[in-house]
Coordinates of C-alpha atoms and ligand atoms in Angstrom, one line a residue:
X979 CA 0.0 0.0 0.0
X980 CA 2.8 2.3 0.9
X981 CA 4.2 2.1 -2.5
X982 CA 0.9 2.7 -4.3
X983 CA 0.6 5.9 -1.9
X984 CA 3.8 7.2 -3.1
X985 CA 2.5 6.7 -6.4
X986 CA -0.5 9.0 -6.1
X987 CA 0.5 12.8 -7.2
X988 CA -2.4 14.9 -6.3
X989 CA -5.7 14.6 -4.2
X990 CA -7.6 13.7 -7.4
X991 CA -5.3 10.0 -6.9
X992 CA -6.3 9.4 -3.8
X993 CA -10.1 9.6 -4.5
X994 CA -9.2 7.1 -7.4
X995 CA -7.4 5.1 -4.7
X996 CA -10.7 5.5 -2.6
X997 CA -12.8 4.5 -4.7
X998 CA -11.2 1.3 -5.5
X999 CA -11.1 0.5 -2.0
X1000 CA -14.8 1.3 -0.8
X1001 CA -18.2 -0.5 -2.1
X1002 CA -20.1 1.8 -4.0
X1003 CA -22.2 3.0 -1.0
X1004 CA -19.7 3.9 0.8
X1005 CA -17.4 5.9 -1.3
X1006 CA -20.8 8.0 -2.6
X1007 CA -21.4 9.1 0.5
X1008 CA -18.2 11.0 1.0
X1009 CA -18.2 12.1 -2.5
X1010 CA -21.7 12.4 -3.0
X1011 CA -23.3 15.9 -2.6
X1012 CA -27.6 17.1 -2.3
X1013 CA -29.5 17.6 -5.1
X1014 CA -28.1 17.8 -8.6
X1015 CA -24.8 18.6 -7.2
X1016 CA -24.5 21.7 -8.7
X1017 CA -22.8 23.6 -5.0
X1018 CA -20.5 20.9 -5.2
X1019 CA -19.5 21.1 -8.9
X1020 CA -19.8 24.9 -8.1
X1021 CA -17.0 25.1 -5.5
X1022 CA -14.8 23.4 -7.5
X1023 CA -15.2 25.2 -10.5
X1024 CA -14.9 28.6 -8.9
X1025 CA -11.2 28.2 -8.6
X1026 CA -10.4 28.3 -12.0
X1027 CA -11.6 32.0 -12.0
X1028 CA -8.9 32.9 -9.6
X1029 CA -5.9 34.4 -10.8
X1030 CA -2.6 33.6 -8.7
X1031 CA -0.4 36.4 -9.7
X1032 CA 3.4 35.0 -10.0
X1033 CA 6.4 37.2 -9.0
X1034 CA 10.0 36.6 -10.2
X1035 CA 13.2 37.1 -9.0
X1036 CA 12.8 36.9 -5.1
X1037 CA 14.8 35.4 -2.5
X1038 CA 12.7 32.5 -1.8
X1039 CA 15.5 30.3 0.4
X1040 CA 13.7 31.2 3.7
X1041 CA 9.6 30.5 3.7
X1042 CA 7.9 29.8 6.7
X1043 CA 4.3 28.2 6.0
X1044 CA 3.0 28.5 9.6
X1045 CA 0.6 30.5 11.6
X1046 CA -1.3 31.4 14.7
X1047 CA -5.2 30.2 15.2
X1048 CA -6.8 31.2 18.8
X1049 CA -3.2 32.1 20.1
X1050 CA -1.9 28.7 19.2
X1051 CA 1.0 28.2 16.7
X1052 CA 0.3 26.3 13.7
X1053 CA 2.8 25.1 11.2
X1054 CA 0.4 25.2 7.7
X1055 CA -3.0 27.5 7.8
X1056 CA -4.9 24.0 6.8
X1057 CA -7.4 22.5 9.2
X1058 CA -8.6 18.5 9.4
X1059 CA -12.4 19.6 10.0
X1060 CA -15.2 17.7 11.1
X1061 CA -16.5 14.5 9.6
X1062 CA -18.7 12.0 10.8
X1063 CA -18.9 8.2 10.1
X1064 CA -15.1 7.7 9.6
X1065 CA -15.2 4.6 10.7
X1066 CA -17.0 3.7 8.0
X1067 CA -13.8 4.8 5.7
X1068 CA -11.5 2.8 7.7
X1069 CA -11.5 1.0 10.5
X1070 CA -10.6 4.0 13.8
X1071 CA -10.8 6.6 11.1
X1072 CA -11.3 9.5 13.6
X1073 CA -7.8 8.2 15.6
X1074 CA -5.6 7.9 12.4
X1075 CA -7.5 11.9 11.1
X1076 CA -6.7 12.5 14.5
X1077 CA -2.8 11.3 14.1
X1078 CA -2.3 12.5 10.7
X1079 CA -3.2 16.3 12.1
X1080 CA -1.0 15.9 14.9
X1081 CA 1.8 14.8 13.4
X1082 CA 1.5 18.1 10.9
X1083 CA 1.1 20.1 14.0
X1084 CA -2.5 21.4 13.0
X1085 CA -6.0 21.4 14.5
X1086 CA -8.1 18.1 14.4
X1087 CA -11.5 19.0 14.8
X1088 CA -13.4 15.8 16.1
X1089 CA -17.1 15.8 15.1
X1090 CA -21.0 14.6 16.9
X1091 CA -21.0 12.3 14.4
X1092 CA -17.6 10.5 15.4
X1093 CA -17.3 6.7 15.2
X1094 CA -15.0 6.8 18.3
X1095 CA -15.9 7.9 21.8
X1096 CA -14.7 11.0 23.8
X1097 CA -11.6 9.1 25.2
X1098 CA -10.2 7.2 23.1
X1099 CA -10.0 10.6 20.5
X1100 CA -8.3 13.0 23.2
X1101 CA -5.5 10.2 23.7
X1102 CA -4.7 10.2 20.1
X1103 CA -5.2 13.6 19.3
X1104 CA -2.5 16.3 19.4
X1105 CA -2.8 19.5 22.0
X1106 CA -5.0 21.3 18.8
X1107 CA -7.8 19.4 19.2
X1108 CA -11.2 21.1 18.0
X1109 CA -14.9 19.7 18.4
X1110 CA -17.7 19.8 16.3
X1111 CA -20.9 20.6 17.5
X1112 CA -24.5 19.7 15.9
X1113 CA -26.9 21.1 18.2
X1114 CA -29.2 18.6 19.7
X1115 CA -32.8 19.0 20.5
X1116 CA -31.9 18.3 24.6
X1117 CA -30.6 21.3 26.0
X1118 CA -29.8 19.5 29.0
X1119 CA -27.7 16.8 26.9
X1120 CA -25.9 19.2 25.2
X1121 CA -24.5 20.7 28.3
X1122 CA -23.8 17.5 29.7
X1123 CA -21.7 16.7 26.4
X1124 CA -19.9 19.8 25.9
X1125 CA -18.7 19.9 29.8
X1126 CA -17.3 16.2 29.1
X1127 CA -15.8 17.4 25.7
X1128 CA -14.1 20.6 27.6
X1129 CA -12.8 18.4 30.2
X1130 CA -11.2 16.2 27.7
X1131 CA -9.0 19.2 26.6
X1132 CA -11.1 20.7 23.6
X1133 CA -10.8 24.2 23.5
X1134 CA -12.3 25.4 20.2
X1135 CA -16.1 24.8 19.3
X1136 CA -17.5 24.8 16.2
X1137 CA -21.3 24.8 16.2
X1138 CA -22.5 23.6 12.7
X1139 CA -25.2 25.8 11.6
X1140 CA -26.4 25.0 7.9
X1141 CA -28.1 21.3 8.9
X1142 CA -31.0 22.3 11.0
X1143 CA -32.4 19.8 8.5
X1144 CA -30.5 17.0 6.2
X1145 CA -29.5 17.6 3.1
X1146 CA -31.6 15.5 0.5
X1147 CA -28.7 13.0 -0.9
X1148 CA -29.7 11.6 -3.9
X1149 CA -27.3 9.2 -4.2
X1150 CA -27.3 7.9 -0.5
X1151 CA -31.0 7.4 -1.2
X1152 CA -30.7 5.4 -4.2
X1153 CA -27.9 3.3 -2.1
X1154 CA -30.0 2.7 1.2
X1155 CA -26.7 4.2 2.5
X1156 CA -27.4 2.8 6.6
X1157 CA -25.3 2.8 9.6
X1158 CA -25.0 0.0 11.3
X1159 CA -24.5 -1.5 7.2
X1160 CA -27.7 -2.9 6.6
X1161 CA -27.4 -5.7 4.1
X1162 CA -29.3 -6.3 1.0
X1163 CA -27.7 -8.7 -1.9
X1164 CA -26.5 -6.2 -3.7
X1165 CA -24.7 -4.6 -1.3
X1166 CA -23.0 -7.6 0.0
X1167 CA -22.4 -8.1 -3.6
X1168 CA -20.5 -4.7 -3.8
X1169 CA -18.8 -5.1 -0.3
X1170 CA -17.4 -8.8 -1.4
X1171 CA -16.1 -7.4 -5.0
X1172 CA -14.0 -4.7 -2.2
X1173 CA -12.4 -7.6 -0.1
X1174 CA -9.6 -5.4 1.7
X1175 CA -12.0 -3.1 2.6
X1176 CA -14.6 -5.8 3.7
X1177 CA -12.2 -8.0 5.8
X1178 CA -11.0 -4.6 7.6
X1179 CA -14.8 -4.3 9.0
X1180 CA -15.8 -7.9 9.4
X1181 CA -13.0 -8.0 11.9
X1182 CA -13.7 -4.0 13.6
X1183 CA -17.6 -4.6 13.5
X1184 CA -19.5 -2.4 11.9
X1185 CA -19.0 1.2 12.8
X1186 CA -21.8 3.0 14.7
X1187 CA -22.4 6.6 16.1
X1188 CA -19.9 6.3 19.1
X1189 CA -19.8 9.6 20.2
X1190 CA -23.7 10.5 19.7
X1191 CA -24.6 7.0 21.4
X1192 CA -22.3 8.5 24.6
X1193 CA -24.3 11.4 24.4
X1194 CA -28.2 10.6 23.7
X1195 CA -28.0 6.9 24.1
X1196 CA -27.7 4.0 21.7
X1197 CA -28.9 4.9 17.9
X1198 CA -32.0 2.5 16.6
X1199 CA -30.5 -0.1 14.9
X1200 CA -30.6 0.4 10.5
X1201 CA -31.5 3.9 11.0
X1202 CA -30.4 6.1 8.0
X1203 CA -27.6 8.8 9.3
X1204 CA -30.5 11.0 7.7
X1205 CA -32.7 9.8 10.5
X1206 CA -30.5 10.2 13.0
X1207 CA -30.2 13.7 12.3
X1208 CA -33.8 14.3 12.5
X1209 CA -34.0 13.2 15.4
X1210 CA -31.4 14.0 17.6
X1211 CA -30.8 17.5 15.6
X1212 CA -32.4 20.7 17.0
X1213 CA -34.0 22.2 14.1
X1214 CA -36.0 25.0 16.2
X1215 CA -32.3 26.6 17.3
X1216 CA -32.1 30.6 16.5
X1217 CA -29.4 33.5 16.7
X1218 CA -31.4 34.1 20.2
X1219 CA -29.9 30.7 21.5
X1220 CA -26.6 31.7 21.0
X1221 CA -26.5 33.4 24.0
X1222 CA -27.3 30.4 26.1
X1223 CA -24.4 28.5 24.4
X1224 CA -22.0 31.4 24.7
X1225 CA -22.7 30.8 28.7
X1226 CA -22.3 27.2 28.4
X1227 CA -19.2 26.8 26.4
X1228 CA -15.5 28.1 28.4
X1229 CA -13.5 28.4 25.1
X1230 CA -13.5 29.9 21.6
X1231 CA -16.7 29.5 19.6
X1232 CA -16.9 29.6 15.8
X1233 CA -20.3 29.5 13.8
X1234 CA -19.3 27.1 10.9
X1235 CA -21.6 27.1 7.9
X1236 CA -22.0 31.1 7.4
X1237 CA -22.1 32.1 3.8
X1238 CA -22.6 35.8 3.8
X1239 CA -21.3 39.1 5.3
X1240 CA -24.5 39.7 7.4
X1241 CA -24.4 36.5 9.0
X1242 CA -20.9 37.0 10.0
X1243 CA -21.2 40.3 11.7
X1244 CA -24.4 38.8 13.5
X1245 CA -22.0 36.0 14.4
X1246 CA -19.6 38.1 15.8
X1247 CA -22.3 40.3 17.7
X1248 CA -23.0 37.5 19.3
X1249 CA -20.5 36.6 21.0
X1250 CA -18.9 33.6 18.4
X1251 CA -14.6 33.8 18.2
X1252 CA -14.8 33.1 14.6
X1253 CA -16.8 31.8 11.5
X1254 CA -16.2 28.9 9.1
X1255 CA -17.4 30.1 5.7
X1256 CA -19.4 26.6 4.4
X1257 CA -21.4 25.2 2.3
X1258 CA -21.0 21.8 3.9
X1259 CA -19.1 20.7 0.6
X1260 CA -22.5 21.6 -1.3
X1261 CA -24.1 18.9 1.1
X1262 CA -26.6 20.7 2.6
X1263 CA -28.4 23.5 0.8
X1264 CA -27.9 23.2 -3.2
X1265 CA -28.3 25.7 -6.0
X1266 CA -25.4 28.0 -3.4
X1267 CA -22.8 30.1 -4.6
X1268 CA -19.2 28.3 -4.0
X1269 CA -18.1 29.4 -0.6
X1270 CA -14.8 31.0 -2.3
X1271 CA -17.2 33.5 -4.2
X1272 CA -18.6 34.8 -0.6
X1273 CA -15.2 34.9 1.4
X1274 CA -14.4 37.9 0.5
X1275 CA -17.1 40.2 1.3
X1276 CA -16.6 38.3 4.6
X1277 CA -13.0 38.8 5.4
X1278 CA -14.0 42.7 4.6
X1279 CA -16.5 42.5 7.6
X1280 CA -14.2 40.6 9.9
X1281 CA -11.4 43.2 9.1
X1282 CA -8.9 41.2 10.9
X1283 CA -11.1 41.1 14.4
X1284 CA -11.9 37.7 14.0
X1285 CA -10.6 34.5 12.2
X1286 CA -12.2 33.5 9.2
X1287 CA -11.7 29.9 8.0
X1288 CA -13.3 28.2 4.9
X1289 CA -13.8 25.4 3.3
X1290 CA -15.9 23.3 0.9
X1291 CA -14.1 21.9 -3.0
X1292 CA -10.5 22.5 -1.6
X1293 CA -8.4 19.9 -3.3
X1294 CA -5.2 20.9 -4.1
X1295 CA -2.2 23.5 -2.1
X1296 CA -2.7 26.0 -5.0
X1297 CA -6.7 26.3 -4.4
X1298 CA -5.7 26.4 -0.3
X1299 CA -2.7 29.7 -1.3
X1300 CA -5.7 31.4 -3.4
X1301 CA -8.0 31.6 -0.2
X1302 CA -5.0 32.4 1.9
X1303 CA -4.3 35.2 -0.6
X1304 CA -8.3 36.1 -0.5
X1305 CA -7.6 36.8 3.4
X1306 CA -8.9 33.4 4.8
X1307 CA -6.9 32.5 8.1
X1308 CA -6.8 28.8 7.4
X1309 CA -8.4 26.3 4.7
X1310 CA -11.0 23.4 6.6
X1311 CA -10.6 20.2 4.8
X1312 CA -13.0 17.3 4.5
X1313 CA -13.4 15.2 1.4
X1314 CA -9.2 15.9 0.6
X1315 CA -8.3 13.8 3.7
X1316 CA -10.9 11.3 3.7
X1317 CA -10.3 10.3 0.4
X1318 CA -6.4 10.0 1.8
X1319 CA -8.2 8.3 4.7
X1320 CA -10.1 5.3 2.7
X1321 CA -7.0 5.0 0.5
X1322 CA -4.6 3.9 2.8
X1323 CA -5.7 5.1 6.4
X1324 CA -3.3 6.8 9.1
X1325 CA -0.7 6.9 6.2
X1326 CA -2.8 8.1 3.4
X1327 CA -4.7 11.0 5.5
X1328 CA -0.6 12.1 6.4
X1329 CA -0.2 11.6 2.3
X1330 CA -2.6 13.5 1.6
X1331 CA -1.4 16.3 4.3
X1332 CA 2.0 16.2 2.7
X1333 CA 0.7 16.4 -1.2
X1334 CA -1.2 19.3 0.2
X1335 CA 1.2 21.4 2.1
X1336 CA 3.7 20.9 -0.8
X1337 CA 1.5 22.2 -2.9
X1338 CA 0.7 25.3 -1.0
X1339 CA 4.7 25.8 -0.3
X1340 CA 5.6 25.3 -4.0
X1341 CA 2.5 28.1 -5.2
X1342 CA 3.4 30.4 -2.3
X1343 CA 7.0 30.8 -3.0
X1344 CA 5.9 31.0 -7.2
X1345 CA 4.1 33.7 -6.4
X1346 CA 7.1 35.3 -4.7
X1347 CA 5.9 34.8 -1.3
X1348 CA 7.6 33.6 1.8
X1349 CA 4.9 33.8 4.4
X1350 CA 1.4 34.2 4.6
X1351 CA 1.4 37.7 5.8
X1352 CA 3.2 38.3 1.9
X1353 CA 0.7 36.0 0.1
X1354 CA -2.7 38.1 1.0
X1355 CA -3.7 40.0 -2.2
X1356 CA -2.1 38.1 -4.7
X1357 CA -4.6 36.9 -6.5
X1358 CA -7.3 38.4 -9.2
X1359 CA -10.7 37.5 -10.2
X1360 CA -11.8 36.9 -13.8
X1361 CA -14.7 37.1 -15.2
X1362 CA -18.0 35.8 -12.9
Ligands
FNR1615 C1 -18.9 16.2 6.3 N1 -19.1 17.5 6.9 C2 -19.5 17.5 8.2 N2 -19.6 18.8 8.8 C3 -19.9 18.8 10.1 O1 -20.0 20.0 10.7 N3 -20.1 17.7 10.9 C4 -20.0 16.5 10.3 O2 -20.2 15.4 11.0 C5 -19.7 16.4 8.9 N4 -19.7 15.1 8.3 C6 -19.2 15.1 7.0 C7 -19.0 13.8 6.4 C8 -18.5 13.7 5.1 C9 -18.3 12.4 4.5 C10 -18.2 14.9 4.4 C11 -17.7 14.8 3.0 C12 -18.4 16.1 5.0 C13 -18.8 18.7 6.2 C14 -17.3 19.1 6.3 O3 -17.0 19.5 7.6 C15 -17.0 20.2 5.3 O4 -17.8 21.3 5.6 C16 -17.0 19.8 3.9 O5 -16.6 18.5 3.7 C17 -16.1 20.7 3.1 O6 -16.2 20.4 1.7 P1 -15.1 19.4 1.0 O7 -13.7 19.8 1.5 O8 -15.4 18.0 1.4 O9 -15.3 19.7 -0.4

């Protein structure tokens, strides 16, 4: 497997890799997107009209590719964010995401929907360990969890705040896409024609919702993760109930899932450390602009008071330098490392880390950077 790895180039390998490895079911739902798919396709393509501008002639021998979230030094402005099921990817996929962003010496951020439990993830995970918050419709629960996930060294919350209700997954429908796996045929068919992945989880178990079942209690066997949402999801929270978890949570809060200007400052006003600009990877609402088209009027209302991270269609170092030089703080990634994840676990999320940071080093420095302080503005848009 390691020699395969070394063979892949680019994020765009590793999916290839992926999807090899997975059944069918599986690998659509980390690729898959709502509706027609057109926010997915959307963020991707919105890259292209981004202009890196390239500088000539510099003294690039010193570059340093790090930076400071929430007072704590980083050592590449790139984020592991929040993914659930990754269990389902490879067996104790949250502790090898976990390792792979430690051993890079940047944030982890664990999510509800975490195949692992509470303790297991703070002994694998690094000091910049982040957690992922989906509201639930128990107040009381809630506060319970996130005292447990600030004693367990989690500093930096991000409350998720585009799924109040699922995203409609057309291609996780059509796959009766369950966890626990609940077997038809056909998909036993599909899992024994992927017999490297199918060994791996007869002899894990199949995953379930670890860190929701510690939380709410155990999840009803063969419901859809679209069911578990609805259930356990608060869909009746508002910007009112903010204030409620700004008294309950100790540490920095970020809203993650805000896709305009407005929503930022209202963020900000009250009381969140930060926002995620998101689109959920066009998972959630489709028909969106790309979440590289709104960063912008969003840095302009942070002005530098607050960090701005974003993610959503990031796949490659050069796409991470152009939201760096847009004013982003730091680039959230989630399909990049779980397609480095089901290709080769612990070592192909850190493959996919190193393909990535490379990248950004080798566009930084082309465009005659050597930090990230030099990098901001240099970059044009063309043509909408
Ligand atoms: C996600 N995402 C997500 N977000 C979140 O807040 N909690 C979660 O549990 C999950 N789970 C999840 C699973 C899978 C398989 C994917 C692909 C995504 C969304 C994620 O944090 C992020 O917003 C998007 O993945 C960003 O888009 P890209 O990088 O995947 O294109």
């Amino acid at each position: 497997m390691q020699a395969r790895l070394k063979r892949t180039a680019n994020i765009d390998d590793l999916r290839a890799m992926a999807k090899r490895r997975l059944p069918r079911m599986v690998f659509d739902y980390i690729d898959g997107a709502a509706g027609d798919e057109a926010t997915a396709r959307r963020n991707r393509g919105a890259f292209e009209r981004l202009l890196l501008r390239q500088d000539i002639l510099v003294n690039l021998s010193v570059r340093e590719l790090g930076t400071t979230l929430f007072g704590d030094a980083v050592s590449l402005p790139i984020i592991v964010g929040p993914t659930g099921m990754n269990g389902a990817y490879w067996s104790q996929g949250d502790l090898c995401l976990a390792r792979a962003a430690k051993a890079e010496n940047i944030p982890f951020v664990m999510s509800t929907a975490a195949t692992t439990g509470l303790d297991a993830l703070r002994g694998a995970a690094g000091p910049l360990r982040w957690f992922q918050l989906y509201m639930l419709r128990d107040r009381g629960l809630a506060e319970a969890l996130l005292a447990r996930v600030y004693e367990a060294g989690f500093r930096v919350l991000q409350l998720t705040v585009d799924t109040a209700v699922p995203g409609r997954r057309n291609r996780d429908i059509r796959n009766g896409f369950t966890l626990p796996f609940r077997w038809s045929a056909g998909k036993l068919a599909d899992a024994v024609s992927h017999p490297r992945w199918a060994m791996q989880m007869l002899r894990a178990g199949s995953p379930t919702l670890a860190l929701f079942a510690e939380a709410v209690g155990p999840v009803p066997k063969g419901a859809t993760i679209s069911d578990v949402m609805q259930q356990q999801i608060n869909d009746a929270f508002v910007w009112e109930d903010l204030d409620w978890l700004r008294q309950c949570w100790k540490g920095k809060l970020m809203l993650k899932g805000v896709a305009s200007a407005e929503h930022a400052r209202r963020a900000h006003a009250a009381g969140a450390d930060g926002v995620v600009v998101s689109n959920h990877g066009g998972r959630q609402l489709d028909g969106t602009a790309s979440t590289i088209e709104c960063l912008p009027a969003i840095v302009a209302e942070a002005a530098g008071r607050y960090p701005v991270l974003v993610d959503s269609g990031f796949r490659s170092g050069t796409e991470i330098a152009k939201a760096i030089a847009l004013g982003a703080d730091a680039v959230q990634l989630g399909r990049a490392t779980l397609y480095g994840l089901a290709a080769g676990g612990e070592a192909g999320a850190r493959h996919a880390l190193r393909i990535l940071a490379d990248e950004f080093d080798r566009a930084l420095a082309l465009t005659g950077a050597t930090s990230i302080s030099e990098l901001r503005g240099r970059v044009e848009n063309v043509a909408r």
